[in-house]
Amino acid sequence: MLASGDRLVATTRDPRRLADLVDKFGDQVRTAPLDVAHADAAFTAVQAAIDAFGRLEVVVNNAGYGDIALFEQLSPEKFKALMHTNFYGVVNGFGDQSALPWISEISSKAQSRQ
């Protein structure tokens, strides 16, 4: 994707971990801190993309994890953490007015040209 000239805002809890990517692709890449369990962080990451590149076309969320335990052995705290990452992480990134309006805008413009 980057080799073909596309641009990317890469997110992680610690953007310093992405230094090699930035070094290799320069201005094509921006980084932003993101913990998907926090809606405000999703808004900030989306805004970083808009500020850097003027639009947002694709969002990939690969954050998630599992806890290998019987449900009845899973503490309420661990279950809440799992839900905040695996469920609310998607809601925060897509459905909670962070990324979806920008993607919808691009989609609407493309459909109106057809």
PDB file of C-alpha atoms in Angstrom:
ATOM      1  CA  MET A   1       0.000   0.000   0.000  1.00  0.00           C
ATOM      2  CA  LEU A   2       2.660   2.520   0.981  1.00  0.00           C
ATOM      3  CA  ALA A   3       4.990   1.290  -1.748  1.00  0.00           C
ATOM      4  CA  SER A   4       2.341   2.257  -4.299  1.00  0.00           C
ATOM      5  CA  GLY A   5       2.159   5.821  -2.951  1.00  0.00           C
ATOM      6  CA  ASP A   6      -0.838   5.648  -0.632  1.00  0.00           C
ATOM      7  CA  ARG A   7      -0.772   7.574   2.636  1.00  0.00           C
ATOM      8  CA  LEU A   8      -1.337   6.252   6.126  1.00  0.00           C
ATOM      9  CA  VAL A   9      -2.011   7.333   9.665  1.00  0.00           C
ATOM     10  CA  ALA A  10      -0.770   4.431  11.745  1.00  0.00           C
ATOM     11  CA  THR A  11      -1.977   4.212  15.311  1.00  0.00           C
ATOM     12  CA  THR A  12      -0.768   2.346  18.340  1.00  0.00           C
ATOM     13  CA  ARG A  13      -0.721   2.888  22.066  1.00  0.00           C
ATOM     14  CA  ASP A  14       2.946   3.900  21.710  1.00  0.00           C
ATOM     15  CA  PRO A  15       3.668   5.616  18.368  1.00  0.00           C
ATOM     16  CA  ARG A  16       7.423   5.446  19.012  1.00  0.00           C
ATOM     17  CA  ARG A  17       7.111   1.780  18.030  1.00  0.00           C
ATOM     18  CA  LEU A  18       6.367   2.940  14.471  1.00  0.00           C
ATOM     19  CA  ALA A  19       9.600   4.895  13.962  1.00  0.00           C
ATOM     20  CA  ASP A  20      10.907   2.410  11.364  1.00  0.00           C
ATOM     21  CA  LEU A  21       7.757   2.856   9.285  1.00  0.00           C
ATOM     22  CA  VAL A  22       8.067   6.642   9.375  1.00  0.00           C
ATOM     23  CA  ASP A  23      11.776   6.460   8.552  1.00  0.00           C
ATOM     24  CA  LYS A  24      11.097   4.254   5.536  1.00  0.00           C
ATOM     25  CA  PHE A  25       8.100   6.115   4.057  1.00  0.00           C
ATOM     26  CA  GLY A  26       8.583   9.684   5.298  1.00  0.00           C
ATOM     27  CA  ASP A  27       5.745  12.107   4.559  1.00  0.00           C
ATOM     28  CA  GLN A  28       3.412   9.313   3.475  1.00  0.00           C
ATOM     29  CA  VAL A  29       3.068   8.228   7.109  1.00  0.00           C
ATOM     30  CA  ARG A  30       1.806   9.977  10.201  1.00  0.00           C
ATOM     31  CA  THR A  31       1.464   8.337  13.583  1.00  0.00           C
ATOM     32  CA  ALA A  32      -1.013   8.950  16.365  1.00  0.00           C
ATOM     33  CA  PRO A  33      -1.476   7.446  19.798  1.00  0.00           C
ATOM     34  CA  LEU A  34      -4.615   5.359  20.107  1.00  0.00           C
ATOM     35  CA  ASP A  35      -6.113   3.138  22.748  1.00  0.00           C
ATOM     36  CA  VAL A  36      -9.314   1.963  21.078  1.00  0.00           C
ATOM     37  CA  ALA A  37     -11.048   1.670  24.447  1.00  0.00           C
ATOM     38  CA  HIS A  38     -11.102   5.480  24.699  1.00  0.00           C
ATOM     39  CA  ALA A  39     -13.461   7.371  22.389  1.00  0.00           C
ATOM     40  CA  ASP A  40     -11.564  10.650  22.716  1.00  0.00           C
ATOM     41  CA  ALA A  41      -8.407   8.947  21.442  1.00  0.00           C
ATOM     42  CA  ALA A  42     -10.303   7.750  18.353  1.00  0.00           C
ATOM     43  CA  PHE A  43     -11.471  11.304  17.608  1.00  0.00           C
ATOM     44  CA  THR A  44      -7.893  12.542  17.968  1.00  0.00           C
ATOM     45  CA  ALA A  45      -6.529   9.864  15.622  1.00  0.00           C
ATOM     46  CA  VAL A  46      -9.177  10.614  12.994  1.00  0.00           C
ATOM     47  CA  GLN A  47      -8.441  14.324  13.277  1.00  0.00           C
ATOM     48  CA  ALA A  48      -4.735  13.569  12.762  1.00  0.00           C
ATOM     49  CA  ALA A  49      -5.625  11.913   9.450  1.00  0.00           C
ATOM     50  CA  ILE A  50      -7.830  14.813   8.372  1.00  0.00           C
ATOM     51  CA  ASP A  51      -5.225  17.396   9.369  1.00  0.00           C
ATOM     52  CA  ALA A  52      -2.419  15.528   7.601  1.00  0.00           C
ATOM     53  CA  PHE A  53      -4.147  14.347   4.430  1.00  0.00           C
ATOM     54  CA  GLY A  54      -7.481  16.167   4.217  1.00  0.00           C
ATOM     55  CA  ARG A  55      -9.620  13.049   4.156  1.00  0.00           C
ATOM     56  CA  LEU A  56     -10.186   9.571   5.498  1.00  0.00           C
ATOM     57  CA  GLU A  57     -11.081   6.711   3.182  1.00  0.00           C
ATOM     58  CA  VAL A  58     -10.300   3.460   4.976  1.00  0.00           C
ATOM     59  CA  VAL A  59     -10.148   2.430   8.614  1.00  0.00           C
ATOM     60  CA  VAL A  60      -8.625  -0.861   9.695  1.00  0.00           C
ATOM     61  CA  ASN A  61      -9.053  -1.875  13.309  1.00  0.00           C
ATOM     62  CA  ASN A  62      -7.027  -4.899  14.261  1.00  0.00           C
ATOM     63  CA  ALA A  63      -7.006  -4.198  17.984  1.00  0.00           C
ATOM     64  CA  GLY A  64      -8.408  -6.995  20.046  1.00  0.00           C
ATOM     65  CA  TYR A  65      -7.523  -9.860  22.277  1.00  0.00           C
ATOM     66  CA  GLY A  66      -8.949 -12.875  23.994  1.00  0.00           C
ATOM     67  CA  ASP A  67      -8.703 -14.299  27.451  1.00  0.00           C
ATOM     68  CA  ILE A  68      -8.500 -18.055  27.509  1.00  0.00           C
ATOM     69  CA  ALA A  69     -10.590 -18.911  30.533  1.00  0.00           C
ATOM     70  CA  LEU A  70     -13.976 -20.305  31.307  1.00  0.00           C
ATOM     71  CA  PHE A  71     -16.498 -17.490  31.415  1.00  0.00           C
ATOM     72  CA  GLU A  72     -17.274 -18.110  35.066  1.00  0.00           C
ATOM     73  CA  GLN A  73     -13.563 -17.801  35.872  1.00  0.00           C
ATOM     74  CA  LEU A  74     -13.214 -14.435  34.149  1.00  0.00           C
ATOM     75  CA  SER A  75     -13.141 -11.575  36.655  1.00  0.00           C
ATOM     76  CA  PRO A  76     -15.491  -8.627  36.060  1.00  0.00           C
ATOM     77  CA  GLU A  77     -12.461  -6.371  35.543  1.00  0.00           C
ATOM     78  CA  LYS A  78     -10.975  -8.611  32.850  1.00  0.00           C
ATOM     79  CA  PHE A  79     -14.360  -8.947  31.144  1.00  0.00           C
ATOM     80  CA  LYS A  80     -14.833  -5.158  31.127  1.00  0.00           C
ATOM     81  CA  ALA A  81     -11.344  -4.657  29.671  1.00  0.00           C
ATOM     82  CA  LEU A  82     -12.105  -7.232  26.966  1.00  0.00           C
ATOM     83  CA  MET A  83     -15.380  -5.512  26.080  1.00  0.00           C
ATOM     84  CA  HIS A  84     -13.812  -2.059  26.041  1.00  0.00           C
ATOM     85  CA  THR A  85     -11.225  -3.231  23.521  1.00  0.00           C
ATOM     86  CA  ASN A  86     -13.133  -5.748  21.401  1.00  0.00           C
ATOM     87  CA  PHE A  87     -16.577  -4.115  21.329  1.00  0.00           C
ATOM     88  CA  TYR A  88     -16.260  -0.453  22.235  1.00  0.00           C
ATOM     89  CA  GLY A  89     -13.015  -0.195  20.283  1.00  0.00           C
ATOM     90  CA  VAL A  90     -15.016  -0.788  17.117  1.00  0.00           C
ATOM     91  CA  VAL A  91     -17.827   1.518  18.250  1.00  0.00           C
ATOM     92  CA  ASN A  92     -15.347   4.263  19.143  1.00  0.00           C
ATOM     93  CA  GLY A  93     -13.483   3.922  15.861  1.00  0.00           C
ATOM     94  CA  PHE A  94     -16.413   3.612  13.490  1.00  0.00           C
ATOM     95  CA  GLY A  95     -19.855   4.232  14.903  1.00  0.00           C
ATOM     96  CA  ASP A  96     -19.289   6.949  17.439  1.00  0.00           C
ATOM     97  CA  GLN A  97     -18.966   9.814  14.962  1.00  0.00           C
ATOM     98  CA  SER A  98     -15.203   9.626  14.792  1.00  0.00           C
ATOM     99  CA  ALA A  99     -14.416   7.941  11.455  1.00  0.00           C
ATOM    100  CA  LEU A 100     -17.814   7.134   9.974  1.00  0.00           C
ATOM    101  CA  PRO A 101     -18.841  10.682   8.981  1.00  0.00           C
ATOM    102  CA  TRP A 102     -15.590  11.177   7.044  1.00  0.00           C
ATOM    103  CA  ILE A 103     -15.897   7.847   5.267  1.00  0.00           C
ATOM    104  CA  SER A 104     -19.564   8.523   4.495  1.00  0.00           C
ATOM    105  CA  GLU A 105     -18.641  11.915   3.026  1.00  0.00           C
ATOM    106  CA  ILE A 106     -16.107  10.331   0.642  1.00  0.00           C
ATOM    107  CA  SER A 107     -18.612   7.621  -0.277  1.00  0.00           C
ATOM    108  CA  SER A 108     -21.367  10.178  -0.936  1.00  0.00           C
ATOM    109  CA  LYS A 109     -19.108  12.243  -3.189  1.00  0.00           C
ATOM    110  CA  ALA A 110     -18.088   9.143  -5.157  1.00  0.00           C
ATOM    111  CA  GLN A 111     -21.718   8.078  -5.624  1.00  0.00           C
ATOM    112  CA  SER A 112     -22.790  11.531  -6.788  1.00  0.00           C
ATOM    113  CA  ARG A 113     -20.183  11.415  -9.585  1.00  0.00           C
ATOM    114  CA  GLN A 114     -21.618   8.192 -11.027  1.00  0.00           C
TER     115      GLN A 114
END
